[in-house]
Amino acid sequence: MGSSWIVVAFCCLGQLCADQRLKPQIAAPQLATNNPTLTTVALEKPFCVFDSSLHPNKSYSIYLYAMKESAGAMSSLVTEGSSKALDSTFQQTHGGQLGPYKAAAFHVPSCAAPPRLVDAGDVSKVSDVLKQYLFRVGDDGTCLYDPNFLNVCNPPLAPGTTYRFKYVLVESTEGIVKDQTLWSDPIKTRRVKLPLQVDTWPGRRSGAMIVITSILSVLLFLLLAGILAAVSSAVMRPEGPSAETRCTPQTAQPSDPRPQVGSE
């Protein structure tokens, strides 16, 4: 039962070959829950999108570009000059503010031999299967600060920010753009909530609940005030006379008459 939703999701994802989608798509909720997050966006890889542009005797790669929507259409080109793929980095574009940056480079997904659905039922293989179908933008939190990092840097995205993404087919040897998708629809990362904005109540508050809560609070206050008053009264009450100070009537005992010795 635990893997049934994965099988269903992959069946839906298998329609990529028929849809021939021309722009990156955000991953289906069945494949990537909590998507987007504060700093990441999971996208479906471009299965069967560039098959008509592939030459059997050449090697190709897929470049994924990202940019903030505020960069504008004038900065959306992903080529240098006429045909060479843009090699701009996250730092050079201020995180996509000035234009697109290369967030990833990977092999062209095989439409003819996708990951086997049988493997989706194996808990030990689910993670690898999902990695073949999906790519998570913003998933590397260390590449910006590692001086020895030489690969394409995919640092975290900015919270509460709208991005667009594009897949580009590039000939690996010369870096020439052979084909590309349209820019994706705007995708916004989640916004950070201030502590005062976080609703810790299990459900939404209604007017009746507010009234009931107020009444119970007043009753609790009155109960506590009554208990405090009773305790204070008991502590401040003066004590009665003790047994030692209590006066008891005593009968005077006559002293024993002593014989007087007369003088001779």
mmCIF file of N, CA and C in Angstrom, residues 2 12 15 27 40 45-47 54 59 65 110 121-122 133 155 188 193 204 216 228 237 241-243 245:
data_model
loop_
_atom_site.group_PDB
_atom_site.id
_atom_site.type_symbol
_atom_site.label_atom_id
_atom_site.label_comp_id
_atom_site.label_asym_id
_atom_site.label_seq_id
_atom_site.Cartn_x
_atom_site.Cartn_y
_atom_site.Cartn_z
ATOM 1 N N GLY A 2 2.058 1.186 0.661
ATOM 2 C CA GLY A 2 2.888 2.373 0.771
ATOM 3 C C GLY A 2 3.426 2.832 -0.561
ATOM 4 N N CYS A 12 0.967 8.464 -14.361
ATOM 5 C CA CYS A 12 0.601 9.796 -14.858
ATOM 6 C C CYS A 12 1.791 10.478 -15.503
ATOM 7 N N GLN A 15 2.845 10.000 -19.235
ATOM 8 C CA GLN A 15 2.188 10.727 -20.316
ATOM 9 C C GLN A 15 3.057 11.848 -20.861
ATOM 10 N N ALA A 27 7.025 19.560 -10.233
ATOM 11 C CA ALA A 27 6.753 18.148 -9.981
ATOM 12 C C ALA A 27 5.362 17.957 -9.397
ATOM 13 N N THR A 40 13.827 25.661 -2.291
ATOM 14 C CA THR A 40 13.974 24.705 -3.392
ATOM 15 C C THR A 40 12.695 24.593 -4.202
ATOM 16 N N LYS A 45 12.045 16.333 -15.055
ATOM 17 C CA LYS A 45 13.078 16.369 -16.097
ATOM 18 C C LYS A 45 12.428 16.271 -17.482
ATOM 19 N N PRO A 46 13.106 16.779 -18.508
ATOM 20 C CA PRO A 46 12.489 16.848 -19.849
ATOM 21 C C PRO A 46 12.548 15.524 -20.606
ATOM 22 N N PHE A 47 11.715 14.578 -20.205
ATOM 23 C CA PHE A 47 11.632 13.312 -20.923
ATOM 24 C C PHE A 47 10.949 13.526 -22.274
ATOM 25 N N LEU A 54 18.032 15.240 -31.451
ATOM 26 C CA LEU A 54 19.230 14.460 -31.139
ATOM 27 C C LEU A 54 19.809 13.812 -32.393
ATOM 28 N N SER A 59 27.163 13.773 -28.735
ATOM 29 C CA SER A 59 26.872 13.712 -27.307
ATOM 30 C C SER A 59 26.193 15.007 -26.874
ATOM 31 N N TYR A 65 18.502 26.389 -16.627
ATOM 32 C CA TYR A 65 18.745 27.789 -16.263
ATOM 33 C C TYR A 65 17.619 28.273 -15.351
ATOM 34 N N SER A 110 16.415 9.414 -20.887
ATOM 35 C CA SER A 110 16.053 8.471 -21.933
ATOM 36 C C SER A 110 14.550 8.234 -21.946
ATOM 37 N N GLY A 121 8.379 0.022 -6.174
ATOM 38 C CA GLY A 121 7.846 -0.697 -5.036
ATOM 39 C C GLY A 121 8.904 -1.131 -4.043
ATOM 40 N N ASP A 122 10.174 -0.952 -4.400
ATOM 41 C CA ASP A 122 11.276 -1.308 -3.515
ATOM 42 C C ASP A 122 11.719 -0.060 -2.764
ATOM 43 N N TYR A 133 13.765 10.924 -12.338
ATOM 44 C CA TYR A 133 12.599 11.617 -12.908
ATOM 45 C C TYR A 133 12.585 13.103 -12.580
ATOM 46 N N PRO A 155 22.846 26.562 -5.676
ATOM 47 C CA PRO A 155 22.633 26.997 -4.289
ATOM 48 C C PRO A 155 21.156 27.234 -3.979
ATOM 49 N N LYS A 188 6.792 30.366 -7.315
ATOM 50 C CA LYS A 188 7.221 31.152 -6.154
ATOM 51 C C LYS A 188 7.567 30.242 -4.986
ATOM 52 N N LYS A 193 7.529 32.667 7.663
ATOM 53 C CA LYS A 193 6.507 33.209 8.565
ATOM 54 C C LYS A 193 7.153 33.719 9.842
ATOM 55 N N ARG A 204 -8.920 26.306 12.940
ATOM 56 C CA ARG A 204 -9.171 27.737 12.837
ATOM 57 C C ARG A 204 -10.142 28.193 13.922
ATOM 58 N N LEU A 216 -14.493 30.613 29.864
ATOM 59 C CA LEU A 216 -13.707 29.673 30.667
ATOM 60 C C LEU A 216 -12.529 30.369 31.345
ATOM 61 N N LEU A 228 -7.222 31.470 46.499
ATOM 62 C CA LEU A 228 -6.228 32.322 47.138
ATOM 63 C C LEU A 228 -6.815 33.040 48.358
ATOM 64 N N ARG A 237 -5.765 34.148 60.181
ATOM 65 C CA ARG A 237 -6.676 34.018 61.318
ATOM 66 C C ARG A 237 -5.875 33.912 62.620
ATOM 67 N N PRO A 241 -5.993 30.916 72.617
ATOM 68 C CA PRO A 241 -5.001 30.769 73.689
ATOM 69 C C PRO A 241 -4.539 29.341 73.807
ATOM 70 N N SER A 242 -3.276 29.181 74.102
ATOM 71 C CA SER A 242 -2.698 27.847 74.206
ATOM 72 C C SER A 242 -2.950 27.261 75.579
ATOM 73 N N ALA A 243 -2.598 26.010 75.670
ATOM 74 C CA ALA A 243 -2.848 25.326 76.946
ATOM 75 C C ALA A 243 -2.017 25.916 78.057
ATOM 76 N N THR A 245 -1.122 29.076 78.380
ATOM 77 C CA THR A 245 -1.595 30.389 78.836
ATOM 78 C C THR A 245 -3.021 30.368 79.329
#
